[in-house]
Short mmCIF file of C-alpha atoms in Angstrom, two decimals:
data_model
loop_
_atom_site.label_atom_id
_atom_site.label_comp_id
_atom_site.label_asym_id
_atom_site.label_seq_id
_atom_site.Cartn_x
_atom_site.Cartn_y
_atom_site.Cartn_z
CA UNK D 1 14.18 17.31 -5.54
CA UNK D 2 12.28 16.65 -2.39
CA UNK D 3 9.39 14.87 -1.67
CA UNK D 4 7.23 15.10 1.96
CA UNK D 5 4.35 13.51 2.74
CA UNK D 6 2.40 14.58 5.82
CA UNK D 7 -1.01 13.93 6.66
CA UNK D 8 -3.54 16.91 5.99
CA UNK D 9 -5.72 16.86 9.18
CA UNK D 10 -5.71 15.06 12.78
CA UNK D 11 -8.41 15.40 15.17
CA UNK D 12 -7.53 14.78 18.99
CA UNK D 13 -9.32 15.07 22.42
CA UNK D 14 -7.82 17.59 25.32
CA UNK D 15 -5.03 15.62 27.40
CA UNK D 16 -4.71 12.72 24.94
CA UNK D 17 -1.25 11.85 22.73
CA UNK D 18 -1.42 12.05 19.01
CA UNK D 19 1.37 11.56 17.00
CA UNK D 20 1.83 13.35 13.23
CA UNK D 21 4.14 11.38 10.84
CA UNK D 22 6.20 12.75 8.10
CA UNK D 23 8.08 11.14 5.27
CA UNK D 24 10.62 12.31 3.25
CA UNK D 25 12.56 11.32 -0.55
CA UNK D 26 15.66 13.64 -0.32
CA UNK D 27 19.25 13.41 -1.67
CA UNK D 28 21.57 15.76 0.42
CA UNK D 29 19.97 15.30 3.37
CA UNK D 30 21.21 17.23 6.39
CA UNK D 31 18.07 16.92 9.17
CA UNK D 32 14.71 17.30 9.53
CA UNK D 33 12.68 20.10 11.86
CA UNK D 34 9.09 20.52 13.12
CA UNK D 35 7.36 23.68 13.13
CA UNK D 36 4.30 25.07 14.69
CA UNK D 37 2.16 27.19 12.44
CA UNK D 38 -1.16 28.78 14.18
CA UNK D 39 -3.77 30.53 12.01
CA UNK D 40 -2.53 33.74 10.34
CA UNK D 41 0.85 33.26 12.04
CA UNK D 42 4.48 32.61 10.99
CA UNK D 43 5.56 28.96 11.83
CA UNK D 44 7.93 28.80 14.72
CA UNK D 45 10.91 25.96 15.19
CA UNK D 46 9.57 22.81 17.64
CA UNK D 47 12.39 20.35 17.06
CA UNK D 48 15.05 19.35 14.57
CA UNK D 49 16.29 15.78 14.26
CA UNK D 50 19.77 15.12 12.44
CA UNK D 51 20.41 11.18 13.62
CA UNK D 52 18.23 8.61 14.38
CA UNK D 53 16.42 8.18 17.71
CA UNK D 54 14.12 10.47 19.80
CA UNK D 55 14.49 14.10 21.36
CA UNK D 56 12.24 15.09 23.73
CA UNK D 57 11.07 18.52 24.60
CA UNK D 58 8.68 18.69 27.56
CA UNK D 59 5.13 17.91 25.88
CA UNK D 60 6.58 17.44 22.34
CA UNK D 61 9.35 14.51 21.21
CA UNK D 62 10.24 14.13 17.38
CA UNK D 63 11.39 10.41 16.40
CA UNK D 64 13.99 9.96 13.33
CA UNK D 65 14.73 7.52 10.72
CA UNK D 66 16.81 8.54 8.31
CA UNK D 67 17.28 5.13 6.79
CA UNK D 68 13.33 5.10 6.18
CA UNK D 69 12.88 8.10 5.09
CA UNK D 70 10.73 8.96 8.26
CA UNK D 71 9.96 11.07 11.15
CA UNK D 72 6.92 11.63 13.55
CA UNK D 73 6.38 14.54 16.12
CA UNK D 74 4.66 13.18 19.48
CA UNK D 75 2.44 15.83 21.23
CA UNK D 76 1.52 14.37 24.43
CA UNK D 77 -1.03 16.01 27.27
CA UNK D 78 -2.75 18.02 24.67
CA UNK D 79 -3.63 21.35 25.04
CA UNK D 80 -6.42 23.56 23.05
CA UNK D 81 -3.65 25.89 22.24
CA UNK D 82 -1.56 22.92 20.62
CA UNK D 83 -4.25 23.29 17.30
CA UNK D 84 -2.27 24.31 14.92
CA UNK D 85 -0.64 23.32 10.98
CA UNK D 86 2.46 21.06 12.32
CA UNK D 87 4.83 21.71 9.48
CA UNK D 88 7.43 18.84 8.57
CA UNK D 89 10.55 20.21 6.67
CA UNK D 90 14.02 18.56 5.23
CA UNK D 91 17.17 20.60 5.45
CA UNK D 92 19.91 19.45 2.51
CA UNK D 93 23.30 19.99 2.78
CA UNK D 94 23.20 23.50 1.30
CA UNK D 95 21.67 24.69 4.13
CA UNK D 96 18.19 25.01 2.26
CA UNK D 97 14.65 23.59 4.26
CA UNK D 98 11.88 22.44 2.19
CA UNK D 99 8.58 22.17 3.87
CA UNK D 100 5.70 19.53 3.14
CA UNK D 101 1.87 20.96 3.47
CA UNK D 102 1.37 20.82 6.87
CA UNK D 103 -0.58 18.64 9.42
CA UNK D 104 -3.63 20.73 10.73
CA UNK D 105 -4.48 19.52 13.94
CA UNK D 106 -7.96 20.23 15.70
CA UNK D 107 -8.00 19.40 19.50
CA UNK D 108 -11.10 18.92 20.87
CA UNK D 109 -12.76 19.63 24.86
CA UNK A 1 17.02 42.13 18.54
CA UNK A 2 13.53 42.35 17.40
CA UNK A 3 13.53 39.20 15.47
CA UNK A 4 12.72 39.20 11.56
CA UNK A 5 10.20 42.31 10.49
CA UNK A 6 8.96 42.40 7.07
CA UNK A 7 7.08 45.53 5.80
CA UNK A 8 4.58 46.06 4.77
CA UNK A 9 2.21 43.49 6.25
CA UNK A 10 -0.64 44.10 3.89
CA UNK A 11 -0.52 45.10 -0.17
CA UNK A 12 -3.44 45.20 -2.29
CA UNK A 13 -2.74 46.08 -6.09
CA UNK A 14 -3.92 45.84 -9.36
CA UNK A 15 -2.52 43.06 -11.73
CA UNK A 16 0.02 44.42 -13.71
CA UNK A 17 1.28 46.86 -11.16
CA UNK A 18 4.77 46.47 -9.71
CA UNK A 19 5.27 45.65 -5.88
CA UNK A 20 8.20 45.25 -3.76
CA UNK A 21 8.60 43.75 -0.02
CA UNK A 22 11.54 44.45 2.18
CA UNK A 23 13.14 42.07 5.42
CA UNK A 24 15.38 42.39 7.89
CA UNK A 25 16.60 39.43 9.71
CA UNK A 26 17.96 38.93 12.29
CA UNK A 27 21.28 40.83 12.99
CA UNK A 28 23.61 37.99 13.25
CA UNK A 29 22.04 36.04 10.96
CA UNK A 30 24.08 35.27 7.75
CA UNK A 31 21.25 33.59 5.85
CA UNK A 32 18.04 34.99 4.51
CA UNK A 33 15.32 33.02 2.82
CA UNK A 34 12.46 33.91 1.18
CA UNK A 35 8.98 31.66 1.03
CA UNK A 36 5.52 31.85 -0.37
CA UNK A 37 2.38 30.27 1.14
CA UNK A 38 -1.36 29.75 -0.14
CA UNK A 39 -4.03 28.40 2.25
CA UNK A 40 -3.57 24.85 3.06
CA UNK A 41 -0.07 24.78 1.40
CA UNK A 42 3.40 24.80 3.54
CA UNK A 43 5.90 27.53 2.75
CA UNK A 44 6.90 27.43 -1.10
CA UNK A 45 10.99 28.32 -1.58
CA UNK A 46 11.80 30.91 -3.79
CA UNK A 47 15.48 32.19 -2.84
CA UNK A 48 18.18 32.23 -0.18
CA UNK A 49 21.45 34.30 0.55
CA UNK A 50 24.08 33.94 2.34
CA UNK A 51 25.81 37.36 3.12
CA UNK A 52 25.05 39.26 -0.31
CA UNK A 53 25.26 35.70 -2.28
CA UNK A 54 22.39 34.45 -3.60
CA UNK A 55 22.91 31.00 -3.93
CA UNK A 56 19.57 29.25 -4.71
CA UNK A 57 16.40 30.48 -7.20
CA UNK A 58 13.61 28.26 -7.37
CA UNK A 59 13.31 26.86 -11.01
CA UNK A 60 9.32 27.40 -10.31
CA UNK A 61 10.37 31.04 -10.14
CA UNK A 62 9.29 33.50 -13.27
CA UNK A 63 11.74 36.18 -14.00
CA UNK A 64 9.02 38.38 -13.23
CA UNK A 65 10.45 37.50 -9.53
CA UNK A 66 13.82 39.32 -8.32
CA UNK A 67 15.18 39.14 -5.02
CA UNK A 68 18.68 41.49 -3.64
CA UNK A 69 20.42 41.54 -0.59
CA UNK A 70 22.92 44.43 -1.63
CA UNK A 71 24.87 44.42 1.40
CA UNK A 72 24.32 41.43 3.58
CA UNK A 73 21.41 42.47 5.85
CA UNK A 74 18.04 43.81 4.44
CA UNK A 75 16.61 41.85 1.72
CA UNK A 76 13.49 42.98 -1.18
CA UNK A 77 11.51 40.66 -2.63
CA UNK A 78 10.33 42.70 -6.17
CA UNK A 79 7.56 41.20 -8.63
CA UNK A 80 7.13 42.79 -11.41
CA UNK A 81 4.22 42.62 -13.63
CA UNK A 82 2.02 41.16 -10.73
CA UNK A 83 -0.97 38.89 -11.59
CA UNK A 84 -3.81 37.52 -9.66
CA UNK A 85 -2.10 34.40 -9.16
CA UNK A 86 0.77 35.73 -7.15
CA UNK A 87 -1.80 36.67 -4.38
CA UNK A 88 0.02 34.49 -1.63
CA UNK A 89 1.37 35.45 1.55
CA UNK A 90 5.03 36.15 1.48
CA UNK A 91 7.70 34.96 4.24
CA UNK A 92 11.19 36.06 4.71
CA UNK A 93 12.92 33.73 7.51
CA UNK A 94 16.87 33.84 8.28
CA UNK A 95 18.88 31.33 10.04
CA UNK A 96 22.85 31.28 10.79
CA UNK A 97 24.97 29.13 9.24
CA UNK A 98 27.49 27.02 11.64
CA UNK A 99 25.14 27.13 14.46
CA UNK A 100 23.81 23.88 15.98
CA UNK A 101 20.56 23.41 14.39
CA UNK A 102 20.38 26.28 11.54
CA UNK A 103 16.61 26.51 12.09
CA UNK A 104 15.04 29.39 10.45
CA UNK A 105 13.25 32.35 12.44
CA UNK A 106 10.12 33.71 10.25
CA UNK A 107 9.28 37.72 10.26
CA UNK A 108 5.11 38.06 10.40
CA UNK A 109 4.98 37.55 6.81
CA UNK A 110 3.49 40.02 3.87
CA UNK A 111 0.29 39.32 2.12
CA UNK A 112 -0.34 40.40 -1.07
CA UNK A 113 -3.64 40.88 -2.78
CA UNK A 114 -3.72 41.25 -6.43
CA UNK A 115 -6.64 42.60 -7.74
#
């Protein structure tokens, strides 16, 4: 099966960086993706990380390492509307994603 | 394409009734998952397709849970027997297959209340 571990909440000031780490016990494994998740919304796709290293999309990057088990999503020149549940989630090689609990993040004036 | 639309959004019942949800992904999409979520929990698996295949049940799942995808595009999500500790909201999402990334694209969800 699939273990994640994500932190349950962050707290962060407007315009600051905060990263949200995520780690992952997986056999199969076939990438990892971010999603967004506001309140009383469905979660929508940030970034998805198959090798090791960094992509960066504008504000948001998402760091890899598979041999570590290990991944964190960078959110940099915060925004109010970047409070959300950050949701960490492991693809296998079925083509199945398992999600951990999710990373609410508060940002703050 | 609209995206993924699951219907209905809301359903209240009484435990022990019989409910059923219904999504349709994406047109091009060859997969189909469904999830639960509580408050403060990330999206539980339940099932996936691919085409009319279902090729995944999650071992947490009672039988009192069925899923079909009769023809490779709609999906329904039936529980039968409901009790109070199904009230969750549910989440279809669908995804293809041999794409780059295979991320999945969620419909609005369905919450279910059982009284």
């Amino acid at each position: 099966g699939q273990n994640i571990d994500q932190p349950t909440e962050m707290t962060a000031t407007e315009g600051a960086i905060v990263q949200i780490n995520c780690t992952y016990q997986t056999s199969g494994f076939n990438g990892l993706f971010w999603y967004q998740q506001h309140a009383g919304e469905a979660p929508t796709f940030l970034s998805y990380n198959v090798l090791d290293g960094l992509e960066e999309k504008g504000r948001f990057s998402s760091f890899l390492s598979r041999s570590k088990g290990y991944s964190y999503l960078l959110l940099k020149e915060l925004q109010m509307k970047d409070s959300a549940s950050y949701l960490c989630a492991v693809k296998t090689n079925a083509g199945k994603s398992t999600f951990g609990d999710g990373t609410t993040l508060t940002v703050k004036p | 394409d609209t995206g993924v639309s699951q219907d209905p959004r809301h359903k209240i019942t009484k435990r022990g009734q019989n409910v059923t949800f219904r999504c349709d992904p994406i047109s091009e999409h060859n997969r189909l998952y469904w999830y639960r979520q509580t408050l403060g929990q990330g999206p539980e698996f339940l099932t996936y397709f691919q085409n009319e295949a279902q090729l995944e049940k999650s071992r947490l799942l009672s039988d009192r849970f069925s899923a079909e995808r009769p023809k490779g595009s709609f999906s329904t999500l039936e529980i039968q027997r409901t009790e109070q500790g199904d009230s969750a909201m549910y989440l279809c999402a669908s995804s293809f297959q041999g794409g780059d990334t295979g991320e999945l694209f969620f419909g609005e969800g369905s919450r279910l209340t059982v009284l």
